[in-house]
Short mmCIF file of C-alpha atoms and ligand atoms in Angstrom, two decimals:
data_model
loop_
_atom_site.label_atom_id
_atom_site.label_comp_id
_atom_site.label_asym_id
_atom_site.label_seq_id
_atom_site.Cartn_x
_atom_site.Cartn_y
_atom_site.Cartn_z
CA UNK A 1 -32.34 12.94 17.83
CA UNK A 2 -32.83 15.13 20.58
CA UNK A 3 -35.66 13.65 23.06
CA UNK A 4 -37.07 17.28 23.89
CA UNK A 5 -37.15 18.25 19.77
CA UNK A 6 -40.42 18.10 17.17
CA UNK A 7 -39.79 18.78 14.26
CA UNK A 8 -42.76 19.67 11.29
CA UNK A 9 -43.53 16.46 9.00
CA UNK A 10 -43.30 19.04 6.35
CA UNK A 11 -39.57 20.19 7.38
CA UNK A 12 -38.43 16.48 8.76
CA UNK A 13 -38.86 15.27 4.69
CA UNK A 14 -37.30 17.95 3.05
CA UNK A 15 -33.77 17.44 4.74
CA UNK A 16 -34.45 13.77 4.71
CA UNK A 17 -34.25 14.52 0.76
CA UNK A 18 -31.52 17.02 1.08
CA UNK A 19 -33.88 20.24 -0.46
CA UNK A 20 -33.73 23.62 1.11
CA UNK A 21 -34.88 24.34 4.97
CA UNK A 22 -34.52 28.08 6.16
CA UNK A 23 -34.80 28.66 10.23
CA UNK A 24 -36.86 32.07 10.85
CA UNK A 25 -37.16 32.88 14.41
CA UNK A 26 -40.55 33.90 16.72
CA UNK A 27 -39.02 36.76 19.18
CA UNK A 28 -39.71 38.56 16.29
CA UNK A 29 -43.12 37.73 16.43
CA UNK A 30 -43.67 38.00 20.46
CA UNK A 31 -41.60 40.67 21.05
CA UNK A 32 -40.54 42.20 18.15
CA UNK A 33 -43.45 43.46 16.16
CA UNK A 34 -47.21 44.34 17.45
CA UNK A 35 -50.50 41.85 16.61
CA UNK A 36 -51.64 41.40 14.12
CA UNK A 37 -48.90 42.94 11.94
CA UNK A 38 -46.22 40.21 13.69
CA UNK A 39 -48.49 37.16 12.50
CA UNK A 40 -48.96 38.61 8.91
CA UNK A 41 -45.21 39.05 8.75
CA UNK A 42 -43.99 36.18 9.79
CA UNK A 43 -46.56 34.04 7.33
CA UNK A 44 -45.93 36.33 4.68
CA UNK A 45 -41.74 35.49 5.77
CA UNK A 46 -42.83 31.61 5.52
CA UNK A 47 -43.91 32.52 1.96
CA UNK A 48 -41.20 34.60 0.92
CA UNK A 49 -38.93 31.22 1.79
CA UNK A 50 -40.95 29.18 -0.40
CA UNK A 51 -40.76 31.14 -3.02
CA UNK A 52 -37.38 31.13 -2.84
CA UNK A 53 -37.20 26.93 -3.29
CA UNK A 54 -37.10 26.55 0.30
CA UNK A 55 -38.92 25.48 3.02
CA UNK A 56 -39.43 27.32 6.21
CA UNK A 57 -38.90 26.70 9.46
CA UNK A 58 -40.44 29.07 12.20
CA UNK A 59 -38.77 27.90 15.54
CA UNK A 60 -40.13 28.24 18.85
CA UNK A 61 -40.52 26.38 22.66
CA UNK A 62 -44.34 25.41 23.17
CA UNK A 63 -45.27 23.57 26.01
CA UNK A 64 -41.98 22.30 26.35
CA UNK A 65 -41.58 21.37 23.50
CA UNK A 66 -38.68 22.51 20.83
CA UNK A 67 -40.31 23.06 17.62
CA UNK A 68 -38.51 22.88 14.35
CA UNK A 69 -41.74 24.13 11.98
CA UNK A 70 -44.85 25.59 13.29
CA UNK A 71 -48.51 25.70 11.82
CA UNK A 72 -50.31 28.66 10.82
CA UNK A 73 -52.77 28.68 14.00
CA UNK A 74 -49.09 28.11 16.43
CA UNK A 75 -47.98 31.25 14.66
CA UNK A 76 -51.32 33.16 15.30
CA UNK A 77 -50.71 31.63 18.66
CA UNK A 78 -47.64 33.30 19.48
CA UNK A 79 -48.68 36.56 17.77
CA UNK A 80 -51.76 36.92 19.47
CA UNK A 81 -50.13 36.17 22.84
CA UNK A 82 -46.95 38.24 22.01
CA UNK A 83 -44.95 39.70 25.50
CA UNK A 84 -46.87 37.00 27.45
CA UNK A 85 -44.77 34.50 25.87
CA UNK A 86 -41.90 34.12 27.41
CA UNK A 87 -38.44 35.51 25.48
CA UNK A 88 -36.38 32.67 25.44
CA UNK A 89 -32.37 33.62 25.41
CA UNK A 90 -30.05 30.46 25.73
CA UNK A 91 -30.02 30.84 29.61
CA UNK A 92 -33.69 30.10 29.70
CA UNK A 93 -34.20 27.09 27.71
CA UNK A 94 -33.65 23.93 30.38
CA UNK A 95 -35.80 25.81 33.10
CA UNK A 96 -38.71 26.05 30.13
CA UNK A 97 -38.45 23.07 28.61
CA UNK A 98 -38.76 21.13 32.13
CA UNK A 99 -41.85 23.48 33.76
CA UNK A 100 -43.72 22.57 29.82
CA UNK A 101 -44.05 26.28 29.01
CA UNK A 102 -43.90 28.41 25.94
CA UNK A 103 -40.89 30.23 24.74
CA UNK A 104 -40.16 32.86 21.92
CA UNK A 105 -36.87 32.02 20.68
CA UNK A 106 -34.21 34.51 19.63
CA UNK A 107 -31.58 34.54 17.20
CA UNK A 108 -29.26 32.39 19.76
CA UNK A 109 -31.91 29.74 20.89
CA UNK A 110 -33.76 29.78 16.76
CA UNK A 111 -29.75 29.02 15.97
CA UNK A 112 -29.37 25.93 18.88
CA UNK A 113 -33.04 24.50 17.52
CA UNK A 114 -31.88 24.61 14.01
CA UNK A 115 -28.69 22.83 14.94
CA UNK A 116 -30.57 20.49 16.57
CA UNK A 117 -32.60 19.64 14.03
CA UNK A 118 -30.22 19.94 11.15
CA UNK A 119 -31.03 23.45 9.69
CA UNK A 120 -27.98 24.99 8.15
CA UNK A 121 -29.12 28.80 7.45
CA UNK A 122 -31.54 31.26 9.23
CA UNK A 123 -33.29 34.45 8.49
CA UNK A 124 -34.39 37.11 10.54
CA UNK A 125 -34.14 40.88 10.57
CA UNK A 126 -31.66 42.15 13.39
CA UNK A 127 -29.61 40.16 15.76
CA UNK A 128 -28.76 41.51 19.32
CA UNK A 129 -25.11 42.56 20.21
CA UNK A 130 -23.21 45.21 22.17
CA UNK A 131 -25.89 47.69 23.61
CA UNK A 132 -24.42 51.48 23.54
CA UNK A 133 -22.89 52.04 27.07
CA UNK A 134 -22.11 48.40 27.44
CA UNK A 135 -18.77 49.55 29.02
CA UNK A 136 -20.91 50.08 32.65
CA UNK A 137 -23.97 48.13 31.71
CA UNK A 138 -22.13 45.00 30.23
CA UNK A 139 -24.92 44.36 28.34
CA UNK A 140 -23.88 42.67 25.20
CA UNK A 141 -26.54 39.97 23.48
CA UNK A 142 -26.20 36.30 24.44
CA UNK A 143 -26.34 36.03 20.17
CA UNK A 144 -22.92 36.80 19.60
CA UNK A 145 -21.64 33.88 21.67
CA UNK A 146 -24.22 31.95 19.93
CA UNK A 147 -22.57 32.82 16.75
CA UNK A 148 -19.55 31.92 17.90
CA UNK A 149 -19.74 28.74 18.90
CA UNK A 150 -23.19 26.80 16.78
CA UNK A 151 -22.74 26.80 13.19
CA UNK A 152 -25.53 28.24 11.54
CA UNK A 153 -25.57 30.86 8.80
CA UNK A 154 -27.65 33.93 9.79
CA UNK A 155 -29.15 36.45 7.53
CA UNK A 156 -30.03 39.51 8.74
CA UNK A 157 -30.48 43.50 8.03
CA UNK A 158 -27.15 43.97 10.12
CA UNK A 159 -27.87 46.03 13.40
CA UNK A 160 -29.34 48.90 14.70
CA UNK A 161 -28.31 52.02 16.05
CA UNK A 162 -29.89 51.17 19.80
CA UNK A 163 -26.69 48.55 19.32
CA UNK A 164 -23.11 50.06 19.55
CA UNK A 165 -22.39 48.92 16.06
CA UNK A 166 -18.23 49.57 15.94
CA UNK A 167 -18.33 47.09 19.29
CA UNK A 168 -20.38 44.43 17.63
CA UNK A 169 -18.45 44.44 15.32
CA UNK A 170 -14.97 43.70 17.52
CA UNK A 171 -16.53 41.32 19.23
CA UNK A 172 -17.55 39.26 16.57
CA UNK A 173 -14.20 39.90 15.47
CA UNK A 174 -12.72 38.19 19.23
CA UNK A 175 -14.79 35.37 18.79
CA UNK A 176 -13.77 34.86 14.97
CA UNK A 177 -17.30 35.56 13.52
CA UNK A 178 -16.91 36.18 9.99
CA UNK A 179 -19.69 39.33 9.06
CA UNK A 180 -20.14 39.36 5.34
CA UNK A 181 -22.14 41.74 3.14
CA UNK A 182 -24.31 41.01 0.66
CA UNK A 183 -23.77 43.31 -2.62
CA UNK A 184 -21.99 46.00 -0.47
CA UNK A 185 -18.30 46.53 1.17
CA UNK A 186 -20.55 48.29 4.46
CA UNK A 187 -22.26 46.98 7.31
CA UNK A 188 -26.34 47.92 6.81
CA UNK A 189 -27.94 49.42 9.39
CA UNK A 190 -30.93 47.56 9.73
CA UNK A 191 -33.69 50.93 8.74
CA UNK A 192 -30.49 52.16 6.57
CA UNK A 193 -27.78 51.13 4.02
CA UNK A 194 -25.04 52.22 5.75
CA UNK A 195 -23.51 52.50 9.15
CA UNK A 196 -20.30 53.80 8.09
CA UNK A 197 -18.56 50.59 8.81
CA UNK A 198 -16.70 48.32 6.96
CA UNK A 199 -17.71 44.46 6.91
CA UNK A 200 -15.03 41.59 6.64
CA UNK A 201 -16.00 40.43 3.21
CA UNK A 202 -18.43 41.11 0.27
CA UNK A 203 -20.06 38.78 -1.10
CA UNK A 204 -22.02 39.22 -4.54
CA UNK A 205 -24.26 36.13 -4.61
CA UNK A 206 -26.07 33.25 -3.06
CA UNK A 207 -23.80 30.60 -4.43
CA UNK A 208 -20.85 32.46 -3.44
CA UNK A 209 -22.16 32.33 0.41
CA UNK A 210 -23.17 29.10 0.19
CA UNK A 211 -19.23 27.93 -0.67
CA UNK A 212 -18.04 30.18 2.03
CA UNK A 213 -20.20 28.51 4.88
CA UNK A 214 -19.39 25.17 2.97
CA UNK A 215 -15.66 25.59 3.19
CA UNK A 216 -15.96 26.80 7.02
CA UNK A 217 -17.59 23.57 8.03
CA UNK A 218 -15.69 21.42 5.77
CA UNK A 219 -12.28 22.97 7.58
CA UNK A 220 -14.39 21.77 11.28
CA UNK A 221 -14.41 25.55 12.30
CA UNK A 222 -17.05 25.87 15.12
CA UNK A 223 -19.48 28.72 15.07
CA UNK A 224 -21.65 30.91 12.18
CA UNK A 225 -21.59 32.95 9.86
CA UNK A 226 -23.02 36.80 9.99
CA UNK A 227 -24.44 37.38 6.26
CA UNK A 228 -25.81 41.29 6.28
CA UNK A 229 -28.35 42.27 3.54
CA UNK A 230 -28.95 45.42 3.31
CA UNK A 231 -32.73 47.06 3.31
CA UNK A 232 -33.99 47.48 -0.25
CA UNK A 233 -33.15 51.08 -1.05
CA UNK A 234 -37.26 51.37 -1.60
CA UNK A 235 -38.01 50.62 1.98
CA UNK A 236 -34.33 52.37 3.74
CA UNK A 237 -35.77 55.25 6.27
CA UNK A 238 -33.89 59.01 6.19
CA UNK A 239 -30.85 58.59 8.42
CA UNK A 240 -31.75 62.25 10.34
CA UNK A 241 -35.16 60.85 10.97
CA UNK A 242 -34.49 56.96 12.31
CA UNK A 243 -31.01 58.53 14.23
CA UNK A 244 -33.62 60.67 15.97
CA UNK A 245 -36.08 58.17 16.75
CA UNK A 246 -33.22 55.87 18.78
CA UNK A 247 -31.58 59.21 20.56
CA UNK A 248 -35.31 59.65 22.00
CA UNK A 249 -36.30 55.80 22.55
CA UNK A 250 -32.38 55.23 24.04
CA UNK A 251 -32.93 58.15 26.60
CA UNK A 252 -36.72 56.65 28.00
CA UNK A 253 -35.16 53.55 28.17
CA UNK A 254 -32.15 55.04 30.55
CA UNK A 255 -35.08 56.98 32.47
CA UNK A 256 -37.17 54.59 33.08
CA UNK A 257 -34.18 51.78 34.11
CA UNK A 258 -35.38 49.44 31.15
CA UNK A 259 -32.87 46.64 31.80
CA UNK A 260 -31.93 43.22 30.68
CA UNK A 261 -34.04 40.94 28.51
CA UNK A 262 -36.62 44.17 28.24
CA UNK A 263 -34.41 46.44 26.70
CA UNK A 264 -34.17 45.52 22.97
CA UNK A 265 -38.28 45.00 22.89
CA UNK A 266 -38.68 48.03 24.68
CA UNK A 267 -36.23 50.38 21.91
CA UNK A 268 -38.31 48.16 19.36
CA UNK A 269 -41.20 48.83 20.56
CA UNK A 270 -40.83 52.94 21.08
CA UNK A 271 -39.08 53.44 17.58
CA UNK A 272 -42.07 52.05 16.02
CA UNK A 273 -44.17 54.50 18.09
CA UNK A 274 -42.20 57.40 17.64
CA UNK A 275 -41.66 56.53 13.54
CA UNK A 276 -45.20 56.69 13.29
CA UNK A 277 -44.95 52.92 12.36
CA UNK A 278 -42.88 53.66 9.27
CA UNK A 279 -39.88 51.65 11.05
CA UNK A 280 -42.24 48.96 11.54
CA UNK A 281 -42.85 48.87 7.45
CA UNK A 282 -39.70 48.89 6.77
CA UNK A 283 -38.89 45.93 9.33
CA UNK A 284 -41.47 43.64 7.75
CA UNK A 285 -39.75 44.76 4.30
CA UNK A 286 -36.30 43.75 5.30
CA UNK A 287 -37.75 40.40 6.74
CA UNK A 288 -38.73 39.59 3.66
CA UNK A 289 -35.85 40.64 1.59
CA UNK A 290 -33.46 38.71 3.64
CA UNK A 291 -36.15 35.23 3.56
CA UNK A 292 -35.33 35.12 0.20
CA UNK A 293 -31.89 35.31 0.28
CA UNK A 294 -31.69 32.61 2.56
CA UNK A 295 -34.23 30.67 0.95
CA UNK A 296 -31.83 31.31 -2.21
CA UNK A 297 -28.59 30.64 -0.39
CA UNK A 298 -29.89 27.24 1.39
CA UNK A 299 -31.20 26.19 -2.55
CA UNK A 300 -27.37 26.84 -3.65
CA UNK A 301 -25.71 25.01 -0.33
CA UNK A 302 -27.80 22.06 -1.15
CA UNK A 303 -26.85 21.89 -4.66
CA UNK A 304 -23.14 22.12 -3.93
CA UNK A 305 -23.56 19.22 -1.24
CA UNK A 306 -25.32 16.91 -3.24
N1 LIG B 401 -33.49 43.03 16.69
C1 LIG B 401 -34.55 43.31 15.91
N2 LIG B 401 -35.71 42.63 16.07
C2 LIG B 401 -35.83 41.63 17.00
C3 LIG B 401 -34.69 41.32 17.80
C4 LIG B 401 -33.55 42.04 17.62
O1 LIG B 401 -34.47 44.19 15.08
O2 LIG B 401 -36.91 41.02 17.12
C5 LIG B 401 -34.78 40.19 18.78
C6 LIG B 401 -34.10 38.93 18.21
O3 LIG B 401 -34.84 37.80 18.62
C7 LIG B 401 -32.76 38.94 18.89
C8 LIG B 401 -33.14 39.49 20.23
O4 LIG B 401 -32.15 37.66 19.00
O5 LIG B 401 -34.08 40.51 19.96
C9 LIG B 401 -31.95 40.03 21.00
O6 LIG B 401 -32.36 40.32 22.30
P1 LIG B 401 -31.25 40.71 23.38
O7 LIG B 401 -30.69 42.01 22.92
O8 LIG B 401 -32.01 40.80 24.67
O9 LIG B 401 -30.22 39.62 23.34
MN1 LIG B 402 -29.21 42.12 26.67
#
């Protein structure tokens, strides 16, 4: 096992005994959602996975340490400390792990921990990917490499709008990403339903993703899988109102030069403000929603393995 990895007693025994693990991330928590509503969230996310026959797995870097399973005070830790805590992208995992600091880790570094440890499937609500005017910015999220090359499964709420979401979508197309939807033909949009966009596949239940992922690692394909779940229809935001929110967060951003690792916190950040913190409800909803999907999906991938 990796020297540099812990992982939770708790976590360590259930894939010893082949039950259910699900990998939930803790940008979300440091950068993604404000205190105290990020540490409710992501507890309340730790529940939703039991509930669903699994057990969860909050990832994260802390003191140098990579974590596989945190407690509930490390979890009030990281909420409670939130931007101070470094965001921890792939490129910034050997320099933190050698100084002994704390990282937040994103979809791309949750996905390496859970690979190390032997997590097949991850929840969360929104990966990165291309950023609108990545033509002259190049920025385009260190997570779609990530899915590319470790083989996880990640469920999410597909992406938002602050993303360019026809882009993403070629790109994970380049790198041979396969983006299925859960119960629908379209990509979500993360506050929305629909994006307009077509995924690769549909998929209409747990066990069926669970074969799919099975069958990609049984034919010794590298890289994950995209699973998009789309927001309960309860919780989905007015299109006019959330498209409005991004225009107005996207254009601050561009004034102020928000750049680099900043700029998806920062959108984050002022659509919640600008929402009123309706976006944020509906984040912590889809959190949730797609927890127990994975928890679900993990329950049916260890059945089929055993
Ligand atoms: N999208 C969200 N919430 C988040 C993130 C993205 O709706 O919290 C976080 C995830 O951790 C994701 C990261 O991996 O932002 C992507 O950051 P960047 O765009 O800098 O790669
Ligand atoms: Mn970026």
């Amino acid at each position: 096992m990796n020297q540099y990895l812990d992982i939770k007693e708790e976590v360590a025994q259930a894939l010893r005994e082949g039950r259910p693990v699900v990998a939930l991330e803790s940008t979300i928590i440091s950068h993604g959602m404000p205190y105290p509503q990020n540490v409710e969230t992501a507890l309340a996310v730790e529940q939703a996975v039991r509930d669903g026959g699994a057990v969860p797995a909050t990832v994260a870097v802390i003191g140098g340490r990579l974590k596989a399973g945190l407690t509930p005070d490390e979890i009030e830790y990281f909420g409670k400390k939130g931007p101070q805590i470094a965001k921890a992208s792939r490129r910034d995992l050997a320099v933190l792990v050698a100084r002994g600091q704390d990282g937040a880790t994103t979809v791309t570094t949750t996905m390496m921990i859970a690979y190390m440890a032997g997590i097949k499937i991850f929840a969360t609500g929104g990966i990165g990917g291309v950023h609108r005017g990545a033509e002259t910015t190049m920025d385009i999220s260190a997570d779609l490499e990530e899915l590319a090359q470790t083989p996880v499964m990640v469920v999410c709420a597909g992406a938002k709008s602050i993303l360019d979401l026809g882009l993403t979508l070629e790109y994970l197309e380049t790198k041979g990403v396969p983006v299925l939807g859960y119960q629908t033909n379209e990509l979500p949009a993360f506050y929305t339903r629909r994006s307009g966009f077509s995924v690769d596949y549909r998929v209409d239940s747990p066990r069926e993703l669970a074969d799919a992922f099975r069958v990609q690692q049984q034919l010794g394909l590298k890289g994950g899988m995209l699973v998009t779940n789309p927001i309960p229809e309860e919780y989905s935001m007015p299109k006019e109102l959330i498209d409005a929110a991004i225009e107005q967060a996207l254009a601050e951003s561009r004034a102020q030069g928000i750049h680099g690792k900043e700029t998806t916190p920062f959108l984050l950040a002022r659509v919640a403000e600008i929402t009123g913190g309706d976006s944020l409800a509906s984040n912590i909803k889809l959190v949730l929603n797609n927890a127990r999907l994975a928890a679900e999906t993990a329950a049916e991938f260890c059945k089929i393995n055993h």
